[in-house]
Amino acid sequence: DTGVSQNPRHKITKRGQNVTFRCDPISEHNRLYWYRQTLGQGPEFLTYFQNEAQLEKSRLLSDRFSAERPKGSFSTLEIQRTEQGDSAMYLCASSSPGQRSYGYTFGSGTRLTVV
Amino acid sequence: AQSVAQPEDQVNVAEGNPLTVKCTYSVSGNPYLFWYVQYPNRGLQFLLKYITGDNLVKGSYGFEAEFNKSQTSFHLKKPSALVSDSALYFCAVRDIKAAGNKLTFGGGTRVLVKP
């Protein structure tokens, strides 16, 4: 499978716990994006990497959120001290400069439920 | 800043009838425009894009969209809807001059095609 892979598909956690999600982009894509989508809404931009550099962060990304892409390949998104308002679908997408006019390729997402 | 508006939360149409999903956008420069479709508990799937050239663009599954610069619109259309077209549809825009290839999404329109 050469698409964007996200793990886990579903995560249920208790409020206050930390969670980490992983995204494996298409191998030749150097740009990687994280979006958050709440039920019935459009995806909202969280952050963007070009290779290993995190070039842009949304104001939605509070201090409890951190994202990394250590070797410019896979990325992780960690949420510390989760709150019920963090419940959402977290989408990862990737693209390459040569395809900047083509939008993204999305993964299937990680659905987080905070109880 | 870039933004997208999808004025209809839901569109209902009978199978075999034409389907239109509306989208208007706002960018400071020239736009790249995209339509994505989302099925339950899945990521977003690319349908079509407008980059330049002909205002009428054709995409996957018989969908097409018309770019109208004067009305800043990019409505999605399908001449004859199928029950399997029932899904959530998102319009997205990117300002050509914006760095990072960040897409901004509309709030989505749920399409329900009835047999």
mmCIF file of C-alpha atoms in Angstrom:
data_model
loop_
_atom_site.group_PDB
_atom_site.id
_atom_site.type_symbol
_atom_site.label_atom_id
_atom_site.label_comp_id
_atom_site.label_asym_id
_atom_site.label_seq_id
_atom_site.Cartn_x
_atom_site.Cartn_y
_atom_site.Cartn_z
ATOM 1 C CA ASP A 1 0.000 0.000 0.000
ATOM 2 C CA THR A 2 1.598 3.274 -1.078
ATOM 3 C CA GLY A 3 -0.934 5.598 0.511
ATOM 4 C CA VAL A 4 -0.781 7.632 3.712
ATOM 5 C CA SER A 5 -0.994 5.375 6.755
ATOM 6 C CA GLN A 6 -2.231 6.440 10.171
ATOM 7 C CA ASN A 7 -2.151 4.490 13.408
ATOM 8 C CA PRO A 8 -4.084 3.738 15.448
ATOM 9 C CA ARG A 9 -7.429 4.007 13.658
ATOM 10 C CA HIS A 10 -9.261 4.516 16.916
ATOM 11 C CA LYS A 11 -8.155 5.577 20.374
ATOM 12 C CA ILE A 12 -10.243 5.840 23.508
ATOM 13 C CA THR A 13 -8.539 7.469 26.446
ATOM 14 C CA LYS A 14 -9.418 8.842 29.837
ATOM 15 C CA ARG A 15 -9.288 12.543 30.407
ATOM 16 C CA GLY A 16 -5.861 13.618 31.576
ATOM 17 C CA GLN A 17 -3.966 10.850 29.809
ATOM 18 C CA ASN A 18 -1.407 11.410 27.066
ATOM 19 C CA VAL A 19 -1.891 9.997 23.574
ATOM 20 C CA THR A 20 0.360 9.740 20.549
ATOM 21 C CA PHE A 21 -0.625 9.187 16.936
ATOM 22 C CA ARG A 22 1.588 8.185 14.058
ATOM 23 C CA CYS A 23 1.466 9.101 10.379
ATOM 24 C CA ASP A 24 3.488 7.489 7.609
ATOM 25 C CA PRO A 25 3.266 9.617 4.461
ATOM 26 C CA ILE A 26 3.814 8.578 0.869
ATOM 27 C CA SER A 27 7.539 7.958 0.733
ATOM 28 C CA GLU A 28 8.428 10.526 -1.919
ATOM 29 C CA HIS A 29 6.348 13.296 -0.325
ATOM 30 C CA ASN A 30 8.401 15.783 1.671
ATOM 31 C CA ARG A 31 5.448 17.784 2.990
ATOM 32 C CA LEU A 32 3.272 16.499 5.777
ATOM 33 C CA TYR A 33 0.181 18.072 7.333
ATOM 34 C CA TRP A 34 -1.954 17.440 10.385
ATOM 35 C CA TYR A 35 -5.598 18.444 10.433
ATOM 36 C CA ARG A 36 -8.318 18.030 13.035
ATOM 37 C CA GLN A 37 -11.909 17.329 12.105
ATOM 38 C CA THR A 38 -14.772 17.442 14.558
ATOM 39 C CA LEU A 39 -18.050 15.722 13.812
ATOM 40 C CA GLY A 40 -19.858 17.249 10.854
ATOM 41 C CA GLN A 41 -17.218 19.927 10.295
ATOM 42 C CA GLY A 42 -14.496 20.529 7.762
ATOM 43 C CA PRO A 43 -10.870 19.718 8.546
ATOM 44 C CA GLU A 44 -8.979 22.446 10.399
ATOM 45 C CA PHE A 45 -5.271 22.950 9.849
ATOM 46 C CA LEU A 46 -3.021 22.147 12.806
ATOM 47 C CA THR A 47 0.549 22.057 11.565
ATOM 48 C CA TYR A 48 2.793 21.484 8.560
ATOM 49 C CA PHE A 49 6.242 20.000 8.018
ATOM 50 C CA GLN A 50 8.598 20.273 5.126
ATOM 51 C CA ASN A 51 11.051 17.440 5.589
ATOM 52 C CA GLU A 52 11.874 17.505 9.318
ATOM 53 C CA ALA A 53 11.191 21.219 9.787
ATOM 54 C CA GLN A 54 7.908 22.296 11.328
ATOM 55 C CA LEU A 55 7.170 25.416 9.314
ATOM 56 C CA GLU A 56 3.728 26.444 10.480
ATOM 57 C CA LYS A 57 1.536 25.876 13.526
ATOM 58 C CA SER A 58 -2.075 26.864 13.936
ATOM 59 C CA ARG A 59 -3.339 28.724 16.976
ATOM 60 C CA LEU A 60 -5.485 25.622 17.483
ATOM 61 C CA LEU A 61 -2.321 23.801 18.490
ATOM 62 C CA SER A 62 -2.201 24.552 22.186
ATOM 63 C CA ASP A 63 0.790 23.904 24.428
ATOM 64 C CA ARG A 64 -0.592 20.434 25.130
ATOM 65 C CA PHE A 65 -0.072 19.472 21.480
ATOM 66 C CA SER A 66 3.281 18.659 19.961
ATOM 67 C CA ALA A 67 4.203 17.235 16.584
ATOM 68 C CA GLU A 68 7.463 15.883 15.333
ATOM 69 C CA ARG A 69 8.911 14.531 12.145
ATOM 70 C CA PRO A 70 12.388 13.542 13.272
ATOM 71 C CA LYS A 71 13.884 12.175 10.086
ATOM 72 C CA GLY A 72 11.617 13.780 7.564
ATOM 73 C CA SER A 73 9.687 10.567 7.101
ATOM 74 C CA PHE A 74 6.958 9.538 9.574
ATOM 75 C CA SER A 75 5.416 12.022 11.973
ATOM 76 C CA THR A 76 3.911 11.798 15.455
ATOM 77 C CA LEU A 77 1.285 13.986 17.060
ATOM 78 C CA GLU A 78 1.153 13.909 20.858
ATOM 79 C CA ILE A 79 -1.587 15.336 23.026
ATOM 80 C CA GLN A 80 -0.777 15.714 26.707
ATOM 81 C CA ARG A 81 -3.358 15.850 29.481
ATOM 82 C CA THR A 82 -6.214 15.147 27.094
ATOM 83 C CA GLU A 83 -9.511 16.966 27.506
ATOM 84 C CA GLN A 84 -12.952 16.004 26.246
ATOM 85 C CA GLY A 85 -12.744 18.815 23.722
ATOM 86 C CA ASP A 86 -9.841 17.011 22.077
ATOM 87 C CA SER A 87 -12.224 14.310 20.850
ATOM 88 C CA ALA A 88 -12.037 14.470 17.067
ATOM 89 C CA MET A 89 -10.700 12.802 13.968
ATOM 90 C CA TYR A 90 -7.032 13.610 13.426
ATOM 91 C CA LEU A 91 -6.109 13.525 9.762
ATOM 92 C CA CYS A 92 -2.668 13.365 8.260
ATOM 93 C CA ALA A 93 -1.914 14.269 4.656
ATOM 94 C CA SER A 94 1.170 14.516 2.498
ATOM 95 C CA SER A 95 2.214 16.181 -0.725
ATOM 96 C CA SER A 96 5.317 16.915 -2.745
ATOM 97 C CA PRO A 97 6.500 20.210 -4.262
ATOM 98 C CA GLY A 98 6.041 18.864 -7.731
ATOM 99 C CA GLN A 99 2.432 18.181 -6.906
ATOM 100 C CA ARG A 100 1.645 21.358 -5.035
ATOM 101 C CA SER A 101 -1.141 22.044 -7.442
ATOM 102 C CA TYR A 102 -2.665 18.644 -6.766
ATOM 103 C CA GLY A 103 -3.660 19.082 -3.178
ATOM 104 C CA TYR A 104 -2.980 16.372 -0.700
ATOM 105 C CA THR A 105 -3.253 12.656 -0.236
ATOM 106 C CA PHE A 106 -5.041 11.973 3.029
ATOM 107 C CA GLY A 107 -4.793 9.077 5.414
ATOM 108 C CA SER A 108 -7.882 7.452 6.899
ATOM 109 C CA GLY A 109 -7.433 9.309 10.153
ATOM 110 C CA THR A 110 -7.225 8.494 13.855
ATOM 111 C CA ARG A 111 -10.457 8.946 15.759
ATOM 112 C CA LEU A 112 -9.812 10.045 19.341
ATOM 113 C CA THR A 113 -12.474 9.748 22.013
ATOM 114 C CA VAL A 114 -11.701 11.250 25.418
ATOM 115 C CA VAL A 115 -13.967 9.940 28.186
ATOM 116 C CA ALA B 1 -6.302 35.023 4.413
ATOM 117 C CA GLN B 2 -8.211 32.365 2.535
ATOM 118 C CA SER B 3 -11.668 31.000 3.292
ATOM 119 C CA VAL B 4 -14.354 28.754 1.852
ATOM 120 C CA ALA B 5 -18.104 28.773 2.327
ATOM 121 C CA GLN B 6 -20.444 25.886 1.623
ATOM 122 C CA PRO B 7 -23.877 27.425 2.210
ATOM 123 C CA GLU B 8 -25.830 24.173 2.328
ATOM 124 C CA ASP B 9 -25.431 21.752 5.214
ATOM 125 C CA GLN B 10 -27.322 19.065 3.313
ATOM 126 C CA VAL B 11 -28.501 18.452 -0.228
ATOM 127 C CA ASN B 12 -31.193 15.888 -0.974
ATOM 128 C CA VAL B 13 -31.684 14.596 -4.491
ATOM 129 C CA ALA B 14 -33.450 11.679 -6.120
ATOM 130 C CA GLU B 15 -31.347 9.085 -7.901
ATOM 131 C CA GLY B 16 -30.940 9.974 -11.562
ATOM 132 C CA ASN B 17 -31.487 13.685 -11.008
ATOM 133 C CA PRO B 18 -28.775 16.327 -11.353
ATOM 134 C CA LEU B 19 -26.707 17.084 -8.270
ATOM 135 C CA THR B 20 -25.158 20.453 -7.415
ATOM 136 C CA VAL B 21 -23.107 21.265 -4.320
ATOM 137 C CA LYS B 22 -22.289 24.931 -3.879
ATOM 138 C CA CYS B 23 -18.963 26.488 -2.892
ATOM 139 C CA THR B 24 -17.704 30.050 -2.763
ATOM 140 C CA TYR B 25 -14.194 31.091 -1.813
ATOM 141 C CA SER B 26 -12.109 34.074 -0.812
ATOM 142 C CA VAL B 27 -8.384 34.499 -1.445
ATOM 143 C CA SER B 28 -6.152 37.506 -1.834
ATOM 144 C CA GLY B 29 -4.529 36.166 -4.981
ATOM 145 C CA ASN B 30 -5.495 33.523 -7.505
ATOM 146 C CA PRO B 31 -6.925 30.262 -6.229
ATOM 147 C CA TYR B 32 -6.258 26.612 -6.536
ATOM 148 C CA LEU B 33 -9.611 24.923 -5.851
ATOM 149 C CA PHE B 34 -10.384 21.360 -4.866
ATOM 150 C CA TRP B 35 -13.280 19.061 -4.088
ATOM 151 C CA TYR B 36 -12.942 16.096 -1.757
ATOM 152 C CA VAL B 37 -15.445 13.444 -0.708
ATOM 153 C CA GLN B 38 -15.561 11.670 2.644
ATOM 154 C CA TYR B 39 -17.335 8.434 3.451
ATOM 155 C CA PRO B 40 -18.126 7.476 7.073
ATOM 156 C CA ASN B 41 -15.049 6.933 9.260
ATOM 157 C CA ARG B 42 -12.725 7.464 6.319
ATOM 158 C CA GLY B 43 -10.248 10.088 5.228
ATOM 159 C CA LEU B 44 -10.855 12.502 2.397
ATOM 160 C CA GLN B 45 -10.701 11.333 -1.193
ATOM 161 C CA PHE B 46 -9.715 13.718 -3.979
ATOM 162 C CA LEU B 47 -12.404 14.318 -6.622
ATOM 163 C CA LEU B 48 -11.142 17.127 -8.829
ATOM 164 C CA LYS B 49 -9.202 20.380 -8.945
ATOM 165 C CA TYR B 50 -9.061 23.697 -10.746
ATOM 166 C CA ILE B 51 -5.579 25.091 -11.314
ATOM 167 C CA THR B 52 -5.754 27.041 -14.548
ATOM 168 C CA GLY B 53 -7.221 26.767 -18.006
ATOM 169 C CA ASP B 54 -10.761 25.674 -18.778
ATOM 170 C CA ASN B 55 -13.292 26.789 -16.241
ATOM 171 C CA LEU B 56 -15.098 23.455 -16.432
ATOM 172 C CA VAL B 57 -13.058 20.671 -14.875
ATOM 173 C CA LYS B 58 -13.905 16.997 -14.895
ATOM 174 C CA GLY B 59 -13.024 14.611 -12.136
ATOM 175 C CA SER B 60 -13.605 11.174 -10.699
ATOM 176 C CA TYR B 61 -16.906 9.266 -10.679
ATOM 177 C CA GLY B 62 -18.577 11.541 -13.250
ATOM 178 C CA PHE B 63 -18.261 14.713 -11.181
ATOM 179 C CA GLU B 64 -17.391 18.069 -12.657
ATOM 180 C CA ALA B 65 -17.041 21.588 -11.318
ATOM 181 C CA GLU B 66 -17.220 25.044 -12.837
ATOM 182 C CA PHE B 67 -14.851 27.813 -11.799
ATOM 183 C CA ASN B 68 -16.454 31.257 -11.923
ATOM 184 C CA LYS B 69 -13.972 33.979 -11.085
ATOM 185 C CA SER B 70 -16.443 36.844 -11.090
ATOM 186 C CA GLN B 71 -18.703 35.052 -8.619
ATOM 187 C CA THR B 72 -15.768 33.451 -6.739
ATOM 188 C CA SER B 73 -17.555 30.136 -6.960
ATOM 189 C CA PHE B 74 -16.593 26.547 -7.671
ATOM 190 C CA HIS B 75 -19.796 24.511 -7.621
ATOM 191 C CA LEU B 76 -19.623 20.722 -7.874
ATOM 192 C CA LYS B 77 -22.011 19.019 -10.279
ATOM 193 C CA LYS B 78 -23.046 15.611 -11.447
ATOM 194 C CA PRO B 79 -25.603 15.171 -14.234
ATOM 195 C CA SER B 80 -27.175 12.012 -12.815
ATOM 196 C CA ALA B 81 -26.736 11.192 -9.128
ATOM 197 C CA LEU B 82 -26.331 7.674 -7.753
ATOM 198 C CA VAL B 83 -27.292 6.377 -4.319
ATOM 199 C CA SER B 84 -23.589 5.597 -3.818
ATOM 200 C CA ASP B 85 -22.820 9.334 -4.142
ATOM 201 C CA SER B 86 -24.327 9.843 -0.685
ATOM 202 C CA ALA B 87 -21.423 11.197 1.368
ATOM 203 C CA LEU B 88 -19.890 14.353 2.825
ATOM 204 C CA TYR B 89 -18.370 16.737 0.307
ATOM 205 C CA PHE B 90 -15.733 19.360 1.048
ATOM 206 C CA CYS B 91 -14.555 22.267 -1.039
ATOM 207 C CA ALA B 92 -11.039 23.554 -0.387
ATOM 208 C CA VAL B 93 -8.960 26.496 -1.550
ATOM 209 C CA ARG B 94 -5.325 27.412 -1.624
ATOM 210 C CA ASP B 95 -4.005 30.850 -2.468
ATOM 211 C CA ILE B 96 -1.375 30.379 -5.190
ATOM 212 C CA LYS B 97 0.865 32.901 -3.454
ATOM 213 C CA ALA B 98 0.580 31.274 -0.046
ATOM 214 C CA ALA B 99 3.599 29.372 1.172
ATOM 215 C CA GLY B 100 3.365 25.798 2.338
ATOM 216 C CA ASN B 101 0.526 24.538 0.205
ATOM 217 C CA LYS B 102 -1.942 24.876 3.086
ATOM 218 C CA LEU B 103 -5.514 24.089 2.120
ATOM 219 C CA THR B 104 -8.494 25.716 3.799
ATOM 220 C CA PHE B 105 -11.673 23.653 3.816
ATOM 221 C CA GLY B 106 -15.317 24.553 3.893
ATOM 222 C CA GLY B 107 -17.637 23.158 6.514
ATOM 223 C CA GLY B 108 -18.871 20.393 4.249
ATOM 224 C CA THR B 109 -22.160 19.506 2.592
ATOM 225 C CA ARG B 110 -23.872 16.214 3.234
ATOM 226 C CA VAL B 111 -25.380 14.734 0.093
ATOM 227 C CA LEU B 112 -28.221 12.265 0.383
ATOM 228 C CA VAL B 113 -29.309 10.533 -2.795
ATOM 229 C CA LYS B 114 -32.600 8.707 -2.417
ATOM 230 C CA PRO B 115 -33.543 5.714 -4.571
#
